[in-house]
Amino acid sequence: MSDIFTATGRRKRAIAQVRLQKGSGNVTVNDRGLEEYCYTERLASIAVAPLTCIQRNADFDVAIKVYGGGPSGQAGAIALGLARALEAFDADLRAPLKKGGYMRRDPREKERKKSGQAGARKRFQFSKR
């Protein structure tokens, strides 16, 4: 059994690759600290919410590579990847993570703009005459 657990999380256009191992609680995102990368307290708390849910923040070292999307999507992708890696570490953690809502992939993405329209749903102004 390996001591490094990996998982992928996606949200909007963001993709996060999470590596989890036993350690002292260090969380690095793209070779930077979590507080430095997730520049608001809200984004940082969203990103590590699965660890907070199981109350084991200081038990794991987490290395994350994330790309694509914006800050909010990246934080959501990190949370999903972290939850999946925790499940790979211990299958008994699935129940509390699932109850907290961290095991579900949020499918909402930006709708594409269609030709002949001003946007995804908006139309150009109609002129009767």
Tab-separated table of C-alpha atoms in Angstrom:
chain	number	residue	atom	x	y	z
A	1	MET	CA	0.000	0.000	0.000
A	2	SER	CA	1.406	3.354	-1.058
A	3	ASP	CA	1.874	6.200	1.390
A	4	ILE	CA	1.064	8.885	-1.219
A	5	PHE	CA	-2.549	9.231	-2.328
A	6	THR	CA	-3.450	11.155	-5.469
A	7	ALA	CA	-6.751	12.429	-6.830
A	8	THR	CA	-8.092	14.921	-9.347
A	9	GLY	CA	-10.770	17.520	-8.727
A	10	ARG	CA	-12.551	19.693	-11.274
A	11	ARG	CA	-14.805	22.739	-10.959
A	12	LYS	CA	-15.889	25.033	-13.806
A	13	ARG	CA	-12.738	25.208	-15.991
A	14	ALA	CA	-10.267	24.492	-13.167
A	15	ILE	CA	-8.414	21.203	-12.669
A	16	ALA	CA	-6.562	20.338	-9.450
A	17	GLN	CA	-4.176	17.418	-8.993
A	18	VAL	CA	-3.856	16.616	-5.286
A	19	ARG	CA	-1.104	14.547	-3.603
A	20	LEU	CA	-1.786	13.620	0.009
A	21	GLN	CA	0.582	11.987	2.496
A	22	LYS	CA	0.971	11.702	6.248
A	23	GLY	CA	2.781	14.721	7.618
A	24	SER	CA	2.617	17.873	9.685
A	25	GLY	CA	-0.159	19.877	8.019
A	26	ASN	CA	1.707	21.713	5.230
A	27	VAL	CA	-0.514	22.645	2.279
A	28	THR	CA	1.216	23.924	-0.868
A	29	VAL	CA	-0.533	25.052	-4.042
A	30	ASN	CA	1.629	25.415	-7.170
A	31	ASP	CA	4.754	25.465	-4.940
A	32	ARG	CA	3.351	28.324	-2.834
A	33	GLY	CA	1.672	28.354	0.561
A	34	LEU	CA	-2.102	28.009	0.719
A	35	GLU	CA	-2.636	31.473	2.256
A	36	GLU	CA	-0.382	33.020	-0.382
A	37	TYR	CA	-2.128	31.293	-3.315
A	38	CYS	CA	-5.734	31.494	-2.047
A	39	TYR	CA	-5.532	35.195	-1.287
A	40	THR	CA	-8.765	35.492	0.735
A	41	GLU	CA	-9.724	33.644	3.890
A	42	ARG	CA	-12.929	32.445	2.196
A	43	LEU	CA	-11.085	30.799	-0.715
A	44	ALA	CA	-8.572	29.152	1.618
A	45	SER	CA	-11.340	27.790	3.851
A	46	ILE	CA	-13.228	26.400	0.821
A	47	ALA	CA	-10.064	24.682	-0.411
A	48	VAL	CA	-9.299	22.850	2.848
A	49	ALA	CA	-12.926	22.295	3.916
A	50	PRO	CA	-12.714	18.478	3.572
A	51	LEU	CA	-9.816	18.391	6.060
A	52	THR	CA	-11.763	20.633	8.416
A	53	CYS	CA	-14.831	18.383	8.037
A	54	ILE	CA	-12.973	15.319	9.309
A	55	GLN	CA	-11.027	17.441	11.864
A	56	ARG	CA	-7.584	16.234	10.766
A	57	ASN	CA	-5.981	19.455	9.473
A	58	ALA	CA	-2.551	18.794	10.989
A	59	ASP	CA	-2.243	15.110	10.027
A	60	PHE	CA	-1.482	15.446	6.309
A	61	ASP	CA	0.929	17.185	3.970
A	62	VAL	CA	-0.882	18.191	0.781
A	63	ALA	CA	0.799	19.189	-2.493
A	64	ILE	CA	-1.568	20.587	-5.121
A	65	LYS	CA	-1.068	21.547	-8.756
A	66	VAL	CA	-3.996	23.548	-10.100
A	67	TYR	CA	-4.538	25.247	-13.447
A	68	GLY	CA	-7.354	26.749	-15.494
A	69	GLY	CA	-10.374	28.689	-14.354
A	70	GLY	CA	-10.403	31.453	-11.774
A	71	PRO	CA	-9.857	31.641	-8.030
A	72	SER	CA	-13.307	30.361	-7.034
A	73	GLY	CA	-13.261	27.443	-9.467
A	74	GLN	CA	-9.739	26.511	-8.410
A	75	ALA	CA	-10.717	26.486	-4.729
A	76	GLY	CA	-13.664	24.214	-5.520
A	77	ALA	CA	-11.467	21.916	-7.613
A	78	ILE	CA	-8.942	21.667	-4.773
A	79	ALA	CA	-11.715	20.755	-2.315
A	80	LEU	CA	-13.055	17.966	-4.525
A	81	GLY	CA	-9.571	16.579	-5.224
A	82	LEU	CA	-8.724	16.683	-1.528
A	83	ALA	CA	-11.942	14.864	-0.608
A	84	ARG	CA	-11.232	12.152	-3.197
A	85	ALA	CA	-7.648	11.744	-1.951
A	86	LEU	CA	-8.884	11.445	1.643
A	87	GLU	CA	-11.306	8.744	0.527
A	88	ALA	CA	-8.427	6.884	-1.145
A	89	PHE	CA	-6.473	7.163	2.125
A	90	ASP	CA	-9.323	5.777	4.254
A	91	ALA	CA	-12.629	4.524	2.848
A	92	ASP	CA	-14.309	5.121	6.235
A	93	LEU	CA	-13.967	8.888	5.647
A	94	ARG	CA	-16.396	8.694	2.709
A	95	ALA	CA	-19.513	8.941	4.912
A	96	PRO	CA	-18.639	12.235	6.683
A	97	LEU	CA	-17.248	13.754	3.461
A	98	LYS	CA	-20.363	12.778	1.543
A	99	LYS	CA	-22.610	14.143	4.284
A	100	GLY	CA	-20.692	17.429	4.142
A	101	GLY	CA	-21.253	17.591	0.363
A	102	TYR	CA	-17.584	17.325	-0.620
A	103	MET	CA	-17.801	14.172	-2.771
A	104	ARG	CA	-20.069	15.661	-5.433
A	105	ARG	CA	-18.715	17.231	-8.628
A	106	ASP	CA	-20.521	20.507	-9.330
A	107	PRO	CA	-21.428	20.172	-13.043
A	108	ARG	CA	-22.222	23.843	-13.703
A	109	GLU	CA	-20.042	25.335	-16.424
A	110	LYS	CA	-20.221	28.437	-18.555
A	111	GLU	CA	-22.576	28.069	-21.504
A	112	ARG	CA	-21.029	28.815	-24.873
A	113	LYS	CA	-21.977	31.822	-26.996
A	114	LYS	CA	-24.062	30.895	-30.025
A	115	SER	CA	-23.690	32.448	-33.465
A	116	GLY	CA	-26.458	34.861	-34.436
A	117	GLN	CA	-26.906	35.886	-30.792
A	118	ALA	CA	-25.360	38.505	-28.536
A	119	GLY	CA	-24.363	35.944	-25.898
A	120	ALA	CA	-25.153	32.485	-24.611
A	121	ARG	CA	-28.840	33.302	-24.084
A	122	LYS	CA	-29.177	36.970	-24.964
A	123	ARG	CA	-30.473	37.802	-28.440
A	124	PHE	CA	-29.826	40.792	-30.649
A	125	GLN	CA	-32.599	43.396	-30.524
A	126	PHE	CA	-35.602	42.488	-32.685
A	127	SER	CA	-36.880	45.139	-35.086
A	128	LYS	CA	-40.323	44.563	-36.559
A	129	ARG	CA	-39.921	47.249	-39.230
